[in-house]
Coordinates of C-alpha atoms in Angstrom, one line a residue:
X60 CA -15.1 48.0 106.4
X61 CA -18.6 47.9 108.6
X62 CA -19.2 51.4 107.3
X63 CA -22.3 52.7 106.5
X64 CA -22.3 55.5 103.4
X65 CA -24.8 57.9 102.2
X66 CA -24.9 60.8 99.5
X67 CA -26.5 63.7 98.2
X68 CA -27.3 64.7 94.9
X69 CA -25.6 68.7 94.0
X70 CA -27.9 71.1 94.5
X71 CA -30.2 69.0 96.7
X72 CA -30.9 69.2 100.5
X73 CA -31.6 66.0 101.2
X74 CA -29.9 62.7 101.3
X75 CA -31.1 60.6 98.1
X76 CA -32.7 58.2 101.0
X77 CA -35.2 60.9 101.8
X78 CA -36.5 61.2 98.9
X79 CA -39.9 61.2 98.5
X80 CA -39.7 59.5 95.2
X81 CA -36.7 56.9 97.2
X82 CA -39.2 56.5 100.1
X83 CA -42.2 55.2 98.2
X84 CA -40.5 53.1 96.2
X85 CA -39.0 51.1 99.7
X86 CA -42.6 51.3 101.1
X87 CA -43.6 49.6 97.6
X88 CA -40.8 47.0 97.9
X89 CA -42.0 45.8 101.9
X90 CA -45.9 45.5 100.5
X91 CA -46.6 41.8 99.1
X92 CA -46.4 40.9 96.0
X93 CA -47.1 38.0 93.5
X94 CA -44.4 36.2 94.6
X95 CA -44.8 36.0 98.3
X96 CA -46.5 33.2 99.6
X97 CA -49.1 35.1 101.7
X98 CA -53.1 34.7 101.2
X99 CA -55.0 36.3 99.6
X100 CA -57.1 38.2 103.1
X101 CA -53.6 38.7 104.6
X102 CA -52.8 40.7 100.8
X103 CA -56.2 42.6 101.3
X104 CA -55.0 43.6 105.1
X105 CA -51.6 45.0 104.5
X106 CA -52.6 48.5 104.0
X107 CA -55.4 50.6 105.4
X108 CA -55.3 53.4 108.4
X109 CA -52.7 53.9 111.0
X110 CA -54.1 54.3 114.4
X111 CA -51.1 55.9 115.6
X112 CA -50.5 58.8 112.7
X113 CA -54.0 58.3 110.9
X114 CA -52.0 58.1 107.3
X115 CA -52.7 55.5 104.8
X116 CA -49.8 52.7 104.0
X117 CA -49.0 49.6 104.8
X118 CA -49.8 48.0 108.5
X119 CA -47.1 46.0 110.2
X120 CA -47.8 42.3 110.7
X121 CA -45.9 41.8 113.5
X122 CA -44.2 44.7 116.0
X123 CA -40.9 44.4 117.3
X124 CA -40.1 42.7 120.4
X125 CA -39.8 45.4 123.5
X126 CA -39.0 43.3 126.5
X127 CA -39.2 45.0 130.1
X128 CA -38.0 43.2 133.3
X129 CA -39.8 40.0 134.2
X130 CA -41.3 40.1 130.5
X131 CA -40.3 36.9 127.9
X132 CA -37.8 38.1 125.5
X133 CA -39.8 38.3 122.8
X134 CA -42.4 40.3 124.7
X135 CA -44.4 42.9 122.3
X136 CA -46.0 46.2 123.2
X137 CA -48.9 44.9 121.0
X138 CA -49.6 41.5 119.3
X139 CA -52.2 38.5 118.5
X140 CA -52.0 35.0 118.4
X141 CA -52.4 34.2 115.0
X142 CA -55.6 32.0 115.7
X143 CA -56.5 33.4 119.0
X144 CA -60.3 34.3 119.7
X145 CA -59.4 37.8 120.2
X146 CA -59.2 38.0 116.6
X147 CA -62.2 40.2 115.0
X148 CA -63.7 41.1 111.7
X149 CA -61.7 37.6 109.8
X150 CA -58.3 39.9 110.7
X151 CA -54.8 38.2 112.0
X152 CA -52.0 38.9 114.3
X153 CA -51.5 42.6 114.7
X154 CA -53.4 43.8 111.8
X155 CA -56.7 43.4 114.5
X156 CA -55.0 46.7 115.8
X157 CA -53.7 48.7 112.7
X158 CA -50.0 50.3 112.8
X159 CA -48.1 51.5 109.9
X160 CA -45.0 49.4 109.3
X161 CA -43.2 53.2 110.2
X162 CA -45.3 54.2 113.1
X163 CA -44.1 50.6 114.4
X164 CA -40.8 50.9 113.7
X165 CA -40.6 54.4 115.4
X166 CA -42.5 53.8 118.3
X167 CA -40.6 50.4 118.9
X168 CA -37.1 52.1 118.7
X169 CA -38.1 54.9 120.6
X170 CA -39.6 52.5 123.8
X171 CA -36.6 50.4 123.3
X172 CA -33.8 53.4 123.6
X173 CA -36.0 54.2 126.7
X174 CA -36.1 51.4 128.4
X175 CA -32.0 50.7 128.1
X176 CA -31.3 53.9 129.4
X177 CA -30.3 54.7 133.0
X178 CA -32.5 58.0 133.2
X179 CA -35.5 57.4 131.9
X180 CA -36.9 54.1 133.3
X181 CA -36.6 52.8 137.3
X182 CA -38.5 49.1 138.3
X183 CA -40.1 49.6 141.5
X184 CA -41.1 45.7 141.7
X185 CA -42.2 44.1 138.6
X186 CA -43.5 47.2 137.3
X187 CA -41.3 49.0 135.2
X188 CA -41.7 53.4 134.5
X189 CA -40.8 55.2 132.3
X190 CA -40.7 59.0 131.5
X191 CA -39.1 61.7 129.3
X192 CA -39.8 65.5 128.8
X193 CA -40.7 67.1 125.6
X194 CA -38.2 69.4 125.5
X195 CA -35.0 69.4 127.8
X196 CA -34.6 72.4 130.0
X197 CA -31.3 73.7 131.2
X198 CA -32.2 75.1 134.1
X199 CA -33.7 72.9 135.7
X200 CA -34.0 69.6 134.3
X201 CA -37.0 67.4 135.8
X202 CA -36.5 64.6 133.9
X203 CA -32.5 63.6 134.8
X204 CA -34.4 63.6 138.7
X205 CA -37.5 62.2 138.2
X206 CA -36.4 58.6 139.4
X207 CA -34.7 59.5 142.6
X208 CA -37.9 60.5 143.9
X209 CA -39.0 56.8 143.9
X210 CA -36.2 55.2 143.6
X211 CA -34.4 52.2 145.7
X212 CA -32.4 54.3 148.2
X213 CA -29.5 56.0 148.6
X214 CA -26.7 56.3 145.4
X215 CA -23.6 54.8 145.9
X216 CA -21.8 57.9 144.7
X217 CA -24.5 60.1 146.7
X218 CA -26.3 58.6 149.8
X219 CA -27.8 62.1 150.2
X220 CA -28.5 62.8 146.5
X221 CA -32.4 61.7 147.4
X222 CA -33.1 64.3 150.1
X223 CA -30.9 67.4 148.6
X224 CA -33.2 67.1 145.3
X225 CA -36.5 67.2 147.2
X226 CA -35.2 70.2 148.6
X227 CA -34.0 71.8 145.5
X228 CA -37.9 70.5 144.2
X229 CA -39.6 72.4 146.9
X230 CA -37.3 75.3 146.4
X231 CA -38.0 75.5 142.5
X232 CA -42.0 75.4 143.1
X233 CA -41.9 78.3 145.9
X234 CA -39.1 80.4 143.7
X235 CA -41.2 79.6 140.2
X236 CA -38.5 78.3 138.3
X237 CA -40.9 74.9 137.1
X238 CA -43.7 77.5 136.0
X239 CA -41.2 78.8 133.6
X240 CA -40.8 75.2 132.1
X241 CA -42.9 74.9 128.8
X242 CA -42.6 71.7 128.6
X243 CA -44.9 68.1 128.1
X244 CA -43.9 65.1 130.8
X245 CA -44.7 61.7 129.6
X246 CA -45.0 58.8 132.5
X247 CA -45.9 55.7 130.7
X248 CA -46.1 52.0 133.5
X249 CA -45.4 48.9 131.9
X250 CA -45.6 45.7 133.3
X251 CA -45.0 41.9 132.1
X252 CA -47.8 39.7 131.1
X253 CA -46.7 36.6 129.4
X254 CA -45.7 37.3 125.6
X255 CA -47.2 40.8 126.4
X256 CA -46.5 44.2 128.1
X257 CA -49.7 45.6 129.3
X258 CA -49.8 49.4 130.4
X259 CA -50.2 49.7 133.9
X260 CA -51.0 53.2 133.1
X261 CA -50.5 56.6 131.1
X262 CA -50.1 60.2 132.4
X263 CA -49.2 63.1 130.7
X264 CA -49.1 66.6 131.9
X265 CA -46.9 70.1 132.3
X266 CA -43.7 69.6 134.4
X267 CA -45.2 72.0 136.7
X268 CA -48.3 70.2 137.6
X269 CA -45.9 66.6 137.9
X270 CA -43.7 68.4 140.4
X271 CA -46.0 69.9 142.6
X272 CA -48.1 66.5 142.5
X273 CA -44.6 65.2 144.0
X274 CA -44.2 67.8 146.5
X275 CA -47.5 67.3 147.6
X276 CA -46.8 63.4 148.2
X277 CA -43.6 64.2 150.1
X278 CA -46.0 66.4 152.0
X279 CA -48.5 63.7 152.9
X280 CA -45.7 61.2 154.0
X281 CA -44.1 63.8 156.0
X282 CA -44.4 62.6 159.9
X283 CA -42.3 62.9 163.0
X284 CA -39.1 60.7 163.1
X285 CA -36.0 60.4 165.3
X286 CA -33.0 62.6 164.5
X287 CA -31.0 59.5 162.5
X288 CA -34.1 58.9 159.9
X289 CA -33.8 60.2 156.6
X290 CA -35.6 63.6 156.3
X291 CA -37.9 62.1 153.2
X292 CA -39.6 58.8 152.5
X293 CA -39.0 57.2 148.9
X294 CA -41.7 55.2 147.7
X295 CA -39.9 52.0 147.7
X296 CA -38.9 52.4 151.5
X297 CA -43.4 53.4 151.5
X298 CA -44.3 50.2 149.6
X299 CA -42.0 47.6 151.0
X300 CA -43.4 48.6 154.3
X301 CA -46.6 47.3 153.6
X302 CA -44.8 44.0 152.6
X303 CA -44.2 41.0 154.3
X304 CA -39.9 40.4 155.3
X305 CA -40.4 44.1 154.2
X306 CA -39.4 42.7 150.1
X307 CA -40.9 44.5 147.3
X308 CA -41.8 41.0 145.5
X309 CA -44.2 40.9 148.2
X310 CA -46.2 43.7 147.3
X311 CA -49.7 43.5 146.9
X312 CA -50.3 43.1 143.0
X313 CA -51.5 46.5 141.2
X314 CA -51.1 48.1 144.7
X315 CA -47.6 49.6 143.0
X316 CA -49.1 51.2 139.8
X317 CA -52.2 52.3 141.5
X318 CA -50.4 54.4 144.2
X319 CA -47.5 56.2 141.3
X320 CA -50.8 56.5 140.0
X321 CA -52.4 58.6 142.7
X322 CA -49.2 60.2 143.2
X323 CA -48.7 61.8 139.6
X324 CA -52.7 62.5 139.1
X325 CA -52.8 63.8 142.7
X326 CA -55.8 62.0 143.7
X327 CA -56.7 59.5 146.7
X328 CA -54.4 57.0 147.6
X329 CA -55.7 53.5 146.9
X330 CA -57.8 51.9 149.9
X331 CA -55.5 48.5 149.4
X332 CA -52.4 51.0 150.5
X333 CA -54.7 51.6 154.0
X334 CA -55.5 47.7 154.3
X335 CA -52.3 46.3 153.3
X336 CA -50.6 48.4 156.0
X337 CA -53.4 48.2 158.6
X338 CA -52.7 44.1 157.9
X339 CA -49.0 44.0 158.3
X340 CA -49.2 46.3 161.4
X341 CA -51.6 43.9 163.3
X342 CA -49.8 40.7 162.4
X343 CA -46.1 42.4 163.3
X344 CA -47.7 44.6 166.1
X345 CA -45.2 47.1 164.8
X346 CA -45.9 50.6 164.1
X347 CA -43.1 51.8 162.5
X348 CA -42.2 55.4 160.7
X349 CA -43.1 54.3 157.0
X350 CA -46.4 52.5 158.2
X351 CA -47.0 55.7 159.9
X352 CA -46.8 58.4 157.3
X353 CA -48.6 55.9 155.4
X354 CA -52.1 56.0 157.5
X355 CA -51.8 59.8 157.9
X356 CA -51.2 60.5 154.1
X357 CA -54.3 58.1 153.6
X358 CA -56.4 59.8 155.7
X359 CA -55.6 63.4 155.1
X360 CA -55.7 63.0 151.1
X361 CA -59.3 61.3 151.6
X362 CA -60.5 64.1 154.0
X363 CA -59.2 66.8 151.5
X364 CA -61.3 65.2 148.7
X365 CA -64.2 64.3 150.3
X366 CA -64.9 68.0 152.3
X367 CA -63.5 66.8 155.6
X368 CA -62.1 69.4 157.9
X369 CA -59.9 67.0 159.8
X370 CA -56.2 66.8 159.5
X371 CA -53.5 64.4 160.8
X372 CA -50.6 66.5 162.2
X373 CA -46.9 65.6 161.5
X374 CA -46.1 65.0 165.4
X375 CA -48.5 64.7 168.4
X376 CA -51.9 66.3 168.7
X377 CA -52.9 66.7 172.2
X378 CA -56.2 68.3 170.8
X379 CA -57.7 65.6 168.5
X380 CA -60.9 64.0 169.7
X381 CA -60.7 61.3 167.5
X382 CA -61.5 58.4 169.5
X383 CA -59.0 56.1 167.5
X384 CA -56.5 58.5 168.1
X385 CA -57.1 58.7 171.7
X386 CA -57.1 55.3 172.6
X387 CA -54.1 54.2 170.6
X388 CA -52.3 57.4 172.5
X389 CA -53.0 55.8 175.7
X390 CA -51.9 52.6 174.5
X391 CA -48.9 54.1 174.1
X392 CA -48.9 55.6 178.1
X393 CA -49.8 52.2 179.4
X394 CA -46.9 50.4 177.8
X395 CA -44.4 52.8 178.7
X396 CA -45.4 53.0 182.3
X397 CA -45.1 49.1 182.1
X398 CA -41.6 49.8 180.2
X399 CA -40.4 51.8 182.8
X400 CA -41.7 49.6 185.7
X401 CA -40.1 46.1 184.0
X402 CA -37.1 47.2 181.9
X403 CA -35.4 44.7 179.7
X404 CA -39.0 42.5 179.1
X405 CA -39.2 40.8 176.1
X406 CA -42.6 41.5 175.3
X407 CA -44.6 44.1 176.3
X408 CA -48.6 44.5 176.0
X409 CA -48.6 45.8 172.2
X410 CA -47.0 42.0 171.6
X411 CA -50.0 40.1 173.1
X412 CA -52.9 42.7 172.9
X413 CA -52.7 44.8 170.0
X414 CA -54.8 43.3 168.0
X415 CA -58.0 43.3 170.5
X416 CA -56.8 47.2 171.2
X417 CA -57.1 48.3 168.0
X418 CA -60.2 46.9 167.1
X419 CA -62.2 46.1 170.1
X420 CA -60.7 48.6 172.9
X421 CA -63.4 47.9 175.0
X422 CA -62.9 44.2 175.5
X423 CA -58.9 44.8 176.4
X424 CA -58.5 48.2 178.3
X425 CA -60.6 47.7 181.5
X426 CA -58.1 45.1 182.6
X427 CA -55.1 46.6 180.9
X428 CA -55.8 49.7 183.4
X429 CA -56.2 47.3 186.3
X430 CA -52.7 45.9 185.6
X431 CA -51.8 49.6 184.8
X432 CA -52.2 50.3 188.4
X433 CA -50.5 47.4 189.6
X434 CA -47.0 48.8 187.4
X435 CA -47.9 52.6 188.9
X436 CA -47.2 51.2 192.4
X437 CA -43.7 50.1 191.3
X438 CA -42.5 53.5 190.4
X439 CA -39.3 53.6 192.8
X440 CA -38.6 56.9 194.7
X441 CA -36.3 58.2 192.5
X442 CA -38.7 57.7 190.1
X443 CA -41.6 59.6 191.9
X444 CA -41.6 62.7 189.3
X445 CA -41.8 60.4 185.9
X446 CA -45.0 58.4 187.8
X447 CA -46.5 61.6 188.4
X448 CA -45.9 63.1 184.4
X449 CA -47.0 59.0 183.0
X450 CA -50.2 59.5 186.0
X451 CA -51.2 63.0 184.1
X452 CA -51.1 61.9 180.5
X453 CA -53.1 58.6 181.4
X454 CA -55.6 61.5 183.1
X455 CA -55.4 63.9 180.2
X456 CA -56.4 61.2 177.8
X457 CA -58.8 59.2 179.8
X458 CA -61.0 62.6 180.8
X459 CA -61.0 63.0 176.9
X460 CA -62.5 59.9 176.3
X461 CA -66.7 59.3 177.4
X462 CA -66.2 55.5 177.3
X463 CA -63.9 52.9 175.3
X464 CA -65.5 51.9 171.7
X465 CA -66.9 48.6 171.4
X466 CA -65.8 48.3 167.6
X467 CA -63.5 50.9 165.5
X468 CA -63.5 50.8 161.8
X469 CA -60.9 50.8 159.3
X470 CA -60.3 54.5 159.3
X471 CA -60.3 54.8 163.0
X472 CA -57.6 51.6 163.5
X473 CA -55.8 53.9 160.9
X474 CA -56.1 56.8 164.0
X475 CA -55.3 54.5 166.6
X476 CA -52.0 53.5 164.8
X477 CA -51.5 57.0 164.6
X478 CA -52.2 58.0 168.0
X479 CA -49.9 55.2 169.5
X480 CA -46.9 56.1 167.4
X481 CA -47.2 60.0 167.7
X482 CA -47.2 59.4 171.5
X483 CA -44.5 56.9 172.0
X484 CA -42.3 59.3 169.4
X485 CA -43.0 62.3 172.2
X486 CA -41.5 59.7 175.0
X487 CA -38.5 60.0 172.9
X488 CA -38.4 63.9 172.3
X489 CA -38.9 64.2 176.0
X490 CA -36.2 61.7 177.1
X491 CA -33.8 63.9 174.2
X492 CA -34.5 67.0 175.7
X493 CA -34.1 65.7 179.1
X494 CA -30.6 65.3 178.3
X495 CA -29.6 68.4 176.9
X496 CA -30.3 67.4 172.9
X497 CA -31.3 70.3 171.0
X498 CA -34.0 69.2 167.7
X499 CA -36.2 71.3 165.5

């Protein structure tokens, strides 16, 4: 009962189903014939040249249904309306873009198994990925891991799993163990588009080259952080950052694929990534970690490609002359000096001038110095020592400066952003150290 049977002829090696003789007499038996009500152009069309396997037989009319998250369920990989104007040359539904009835049938099972399984698709909004190696390698096996590098968060089972495989990634690139892989990776992004699932894109490449294209990424987001942050950014935590309520829904469109894009081909990040997160920073006047590593991977991966010698470090550069990064450093003094004068205030200067700061310095500082002197003179006694260390980094940054900018582009914003978190992130190393907390 429900069984499925098979059988051989004696002698023979293969099943009587894969028979040449078996297999072209099916093939015959799917083709048209007098007796099915088809027309005569559709009769004409059956057969001709896959574009998949170049072989002569007969095309498929209509491809199985491969839905993908936020897809209709009857969403195919390719299809035609039947009388749509993207029909050409007096051909129909899919025989306008010419697959053999077994090339479709392979190709569909094949995406379908893919999709259903665990480890070899994530969703990172309404994009879905997936990826599978040529050949599986037991000693190090890229593709079981390939999603926790972009994945949600932490695993239930695991909350660590994330950062101990990053590790064990830069460890098999410096000890060689990936060079030894002989081995195709295939990334393949798919995303929903009515009745359709349009490729977001395609990259294929050595497991080598993928990994250290995603070293290199963890490289670029790599910034300084307080001691409780996670050692490594995902991409989701990168993405949602530019967001607004921080929700991946609200994701720029195409801003997703085009930066796993940049990512796996290891060229520029997108300028959208740069404006989306320059956008959310000014209307939030929040400069957090992910938003961050963000503007400095930006920047850096531009320089590198472009023949710029300039480099955003991973903590605070007290040598940049970058005038974006200098002003947004002494943004940072002026509101901890008014921190430390008016504790407990519910909104400091970056809530009502961060805006003008970052893009107009010189229409904002002049006074926010004056009122900078006024918080200066409330420095208690006890407090005499922290005025005079906030009084020499104000000096240190101001004799670095020739005047404020009237106006500070998109890249230098990107600096000042930079320069205001790297500074207010020293406050805090200083305040740790000050109480015996040992970091790296």
């Amino acid at each position: 009962s429900n069984g499925n049977f098979s059988f051989i002829l004696n002698a023979e090696t293969d099943l009587v189903a894969q028979a040449p003789a078996v297999k072209e007499y099916q093939r015959n038996r799917m083709l048209p014939n007098e007796n099915t009500e088809v027309s005569e152009k559709e009769q004409e069309n059956t057969s001709g040249i896959c574009l998949l396997t170049g072989e002569k037989g007969p095309i498929a009319r209509l491809h199985t249904a491969t839905p993908i998250l936020g897809a209709k369920s009857n969403a195919k990989f390719v299809g035609f309306q039947k009388t749509s104007g993207y029909d050409s040359y007096g051909k129909e539904q899919a025989y306008n873009a010419p697959v053999s009835q077994k090339a479709a049938a392979a190709y569909t099972k094949a995406l379908n198994y893919l999709i259903k399984s665990d480890k070899n698709h994530f969703s990172l909004g309404k994009d879905t990925v997936i990826f599978w190696a040529e050949k599986e390698d037991k000693e190090y096996n890229f593709e079981s891991i390939f999603s926790v590098y972009f994945s949600a968060g932490a695993q239930p089972d695991d909350p660590d799993k994330c950062v101990k495989e990053v590790k064990n990634l830069f460890a098999a690139i410096y000890t060689g163990k990936l060079e030894r892989i002989d081995s195709n990776f295939y990334v393949l992004c798919l995303s929903p588009n009515a009745a359709r699932i349009s490729v977001r894109f395609w990259e294929t490449g050595k497991v080598n080259d993928f990994a250290e294209r995603i070293r290199q990424y963890f490289v670029d987001f790599d910034i300084v952080r307080v001691p409780d942050d996670p050692e490594y950014l995902n991409l989701y935590k990168i993405l949602s950052a530019t967001a607004f309520e921080h929700k991946m829904e609200n994701v720029a469109p195409n801003l997703i694929g085009s930066v796993v894009q940049s990512i796996l081909k290891g060229t520029p990040y997108p300028v959208s990534l740069l404006q989306q997160c320059i956008r959310r920073i000014r209307a939030e006047q929040k400069v957090t970690r992910e938003r961050a590593a963000i503007l400095k991977a930006y920047i850096n991966r531009y320089n590198k490609f472009h023949g710029i010698n300039e480099e955003v470090t991973v903590a605070l550069d007290r040598n940049c002359k970058n005038k974006g990064y200098l002003v947004g450093r002494l943004f940072a003094v002026l509101e901890k000096v008014q921190q430390d004068t008016h504790p407990g205030l519910n909104a400091t200067i970056t809530d009502r001038y961060y805006g003008a700061a970052s893009t107009n310095p010189v229409t904002v500082f002049p006074q926010l110095l004056k009122l900078n002197q006024h918080h200066l003179s409330n420095y208690g006694k006890e407090k005499q020592g922290l005025k005079t260390v906030r009084e020499k980094e104000l000096g240190e940054i101001i004799n670095a400066l020739d005047a404020f900018p009237a106006h500070l582009t998109l890249e230098e914003q990107a600096q000042f952003a930079i320069g205001y978190y790297h500074e207010k992130q020293s406050f805090f190393e200083k305040n740790n150290k000050s109480e015996g907390e040992i970091h790296e």
